[in-house]
Tab-separated table of C-alpha atoms in Angstrom:
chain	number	residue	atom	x	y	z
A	1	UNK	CA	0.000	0.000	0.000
A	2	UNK	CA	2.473	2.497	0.839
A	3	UNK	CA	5.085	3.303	-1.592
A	4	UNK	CA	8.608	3.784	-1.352
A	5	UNK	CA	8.678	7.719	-2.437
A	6	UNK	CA	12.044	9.612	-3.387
A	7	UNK	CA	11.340	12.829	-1.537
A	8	UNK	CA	13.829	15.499	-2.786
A	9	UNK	CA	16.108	16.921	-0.054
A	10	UNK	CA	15.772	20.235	1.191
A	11	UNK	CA	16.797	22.840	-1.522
A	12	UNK	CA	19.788	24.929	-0.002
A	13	UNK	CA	20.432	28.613	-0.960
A	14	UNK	CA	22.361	28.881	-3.768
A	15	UNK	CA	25.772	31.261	-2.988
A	16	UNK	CA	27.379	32.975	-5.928
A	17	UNK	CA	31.271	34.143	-5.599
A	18	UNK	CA	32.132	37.901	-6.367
A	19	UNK	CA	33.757	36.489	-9.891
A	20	UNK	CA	30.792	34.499	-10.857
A	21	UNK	CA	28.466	37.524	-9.952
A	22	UNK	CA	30.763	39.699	-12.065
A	23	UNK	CA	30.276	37.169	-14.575
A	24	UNK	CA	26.382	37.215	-14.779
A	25	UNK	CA	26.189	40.870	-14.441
A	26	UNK	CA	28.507	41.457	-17.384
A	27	UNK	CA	26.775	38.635	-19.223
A	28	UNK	CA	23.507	40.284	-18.478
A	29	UNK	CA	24.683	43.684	-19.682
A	30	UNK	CA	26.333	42.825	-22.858
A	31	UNK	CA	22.685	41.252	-23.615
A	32	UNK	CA	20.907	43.182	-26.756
A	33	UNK	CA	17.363	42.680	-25.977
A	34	UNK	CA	15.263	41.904	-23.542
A	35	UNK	CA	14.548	38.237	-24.964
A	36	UNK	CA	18.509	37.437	-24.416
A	37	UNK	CA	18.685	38.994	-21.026
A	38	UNK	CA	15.394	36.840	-19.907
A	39	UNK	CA	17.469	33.796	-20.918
A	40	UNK	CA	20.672	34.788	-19.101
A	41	UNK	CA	18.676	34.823	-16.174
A	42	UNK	CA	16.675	31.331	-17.164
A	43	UNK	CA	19.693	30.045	-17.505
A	44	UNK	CA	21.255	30.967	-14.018
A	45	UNK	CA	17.601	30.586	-12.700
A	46	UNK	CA	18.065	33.931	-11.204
A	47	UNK	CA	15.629	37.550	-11.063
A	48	UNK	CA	16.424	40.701	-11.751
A	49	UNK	CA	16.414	41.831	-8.499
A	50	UNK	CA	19.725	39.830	-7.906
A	51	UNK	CA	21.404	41.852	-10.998
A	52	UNK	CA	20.426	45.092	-10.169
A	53	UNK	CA	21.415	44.074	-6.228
A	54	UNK	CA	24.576	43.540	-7.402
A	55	UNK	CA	25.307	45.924	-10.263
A	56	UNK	CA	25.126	47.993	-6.965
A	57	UNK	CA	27.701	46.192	-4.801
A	58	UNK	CA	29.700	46.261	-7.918
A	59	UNK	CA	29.729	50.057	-9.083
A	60	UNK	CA	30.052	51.295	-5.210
A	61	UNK	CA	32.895	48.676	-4.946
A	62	UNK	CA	31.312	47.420	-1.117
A	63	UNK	CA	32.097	44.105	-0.514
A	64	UNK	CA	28.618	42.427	1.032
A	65	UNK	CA	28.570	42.768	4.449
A	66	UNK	CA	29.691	39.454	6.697
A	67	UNK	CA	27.057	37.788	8.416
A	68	UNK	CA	28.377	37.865	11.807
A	69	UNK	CA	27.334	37.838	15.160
A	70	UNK	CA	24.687	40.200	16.457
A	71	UNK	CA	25.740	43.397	18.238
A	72	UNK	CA	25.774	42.243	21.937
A	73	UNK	CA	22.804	43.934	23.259
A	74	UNK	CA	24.365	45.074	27.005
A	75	UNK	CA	27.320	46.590	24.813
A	76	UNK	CA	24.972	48.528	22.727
A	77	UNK	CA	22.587	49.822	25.879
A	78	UNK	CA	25.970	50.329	27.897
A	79	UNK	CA	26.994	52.840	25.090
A	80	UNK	CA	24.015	54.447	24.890
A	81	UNK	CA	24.148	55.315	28.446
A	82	UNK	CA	27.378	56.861	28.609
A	83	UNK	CA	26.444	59.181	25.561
A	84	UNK	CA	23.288	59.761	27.730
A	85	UNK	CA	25.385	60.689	31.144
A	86	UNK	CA	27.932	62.904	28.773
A	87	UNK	CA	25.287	64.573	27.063
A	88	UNK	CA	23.673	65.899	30.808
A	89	UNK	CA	26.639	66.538	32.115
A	90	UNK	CA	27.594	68.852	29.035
A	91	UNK	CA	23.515	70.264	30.271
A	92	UNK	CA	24.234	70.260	33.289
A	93	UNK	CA	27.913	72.753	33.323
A	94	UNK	CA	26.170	75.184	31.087
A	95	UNK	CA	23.326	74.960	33.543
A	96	UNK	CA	25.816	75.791	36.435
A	97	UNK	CA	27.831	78.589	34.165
A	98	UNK	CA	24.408	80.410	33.498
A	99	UNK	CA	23.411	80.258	37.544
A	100	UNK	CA	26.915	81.736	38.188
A	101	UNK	CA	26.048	84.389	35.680
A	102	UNK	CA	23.220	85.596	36.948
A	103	UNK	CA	24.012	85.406	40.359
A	104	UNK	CA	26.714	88.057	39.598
A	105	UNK	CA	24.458	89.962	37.405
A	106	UNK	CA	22.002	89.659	40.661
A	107	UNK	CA	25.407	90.937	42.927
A	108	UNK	CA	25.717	93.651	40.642
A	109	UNK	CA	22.122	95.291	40.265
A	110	UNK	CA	22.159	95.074	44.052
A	111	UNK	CA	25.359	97.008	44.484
A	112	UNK	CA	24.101	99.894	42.170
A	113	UNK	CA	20.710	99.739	43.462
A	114	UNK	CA	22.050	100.092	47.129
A	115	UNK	CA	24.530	103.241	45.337
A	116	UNK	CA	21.560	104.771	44.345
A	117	UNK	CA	19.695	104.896	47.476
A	118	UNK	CA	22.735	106.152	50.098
A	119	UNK	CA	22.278	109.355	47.887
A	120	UNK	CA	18.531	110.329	48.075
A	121	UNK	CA	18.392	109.537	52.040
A	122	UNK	CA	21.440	111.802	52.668
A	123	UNK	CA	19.711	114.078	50.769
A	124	UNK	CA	16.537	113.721	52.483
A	125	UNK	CA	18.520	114.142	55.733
A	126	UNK	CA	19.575	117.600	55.073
């Protein structure tokens, strides 16, 4: 009753070196009409998405980023944090400079306020 079926495996992502993408892309390029580019790309059973992906890569001379690990998250949030405490304790020194300022300005108007009233009561006094 139950047959003996030859499942195919698991199809695995196909990976294309820098030369062989080179390759297509020039292939694909030197193609004269759309009917010869549609069978360059038949024939590496690629889309166009892929050329144009990496006609980019190509002209802006990147190599593809490595798939790596992650960022480690505590690294990234400990970062952020110290540009956090730098940026408030650049706030918080202009803060202080702009208290000392007007505290003097506050000294100041005092002083000439005080100035100008020792001369009207000795005047009054007379």
């Amino acid at each position: 009753m139950i047959q003996d079926v030859d499942l195919p495996k698991k199809a695995s992502r196909r990976v294309f070196s820098e030369e062989k993408r080179r390759e297509i892309v020039a292939e694909y390029d030197a193609a004269a009409t759309p009917a010869e580019r549609a069978a360059v790309l038949r024939r590496h059973g690629i889309y166009t998405s892929s050329v144009s992906n990496w006609r980019k890569h190509i002209a802006a001379s990147v190599p593809r980023a490595p798939r790596g690990r992650r960022p480690d998250p505590d690294a990234t949030e400990t970062r952020r944090l110290h540009d956090q405490i730098a940026r408030l304790e650049r706030k918080l020194a202009k803060s202080e400079r702009t208290v000392a300022a007007l505290g003097k300005a506050h000294a100041l108007l005092q002083m000439l306020a005080e100035q100008d009233a020792e001369p009207q009561a000795s005047s009054r006094e007379s």
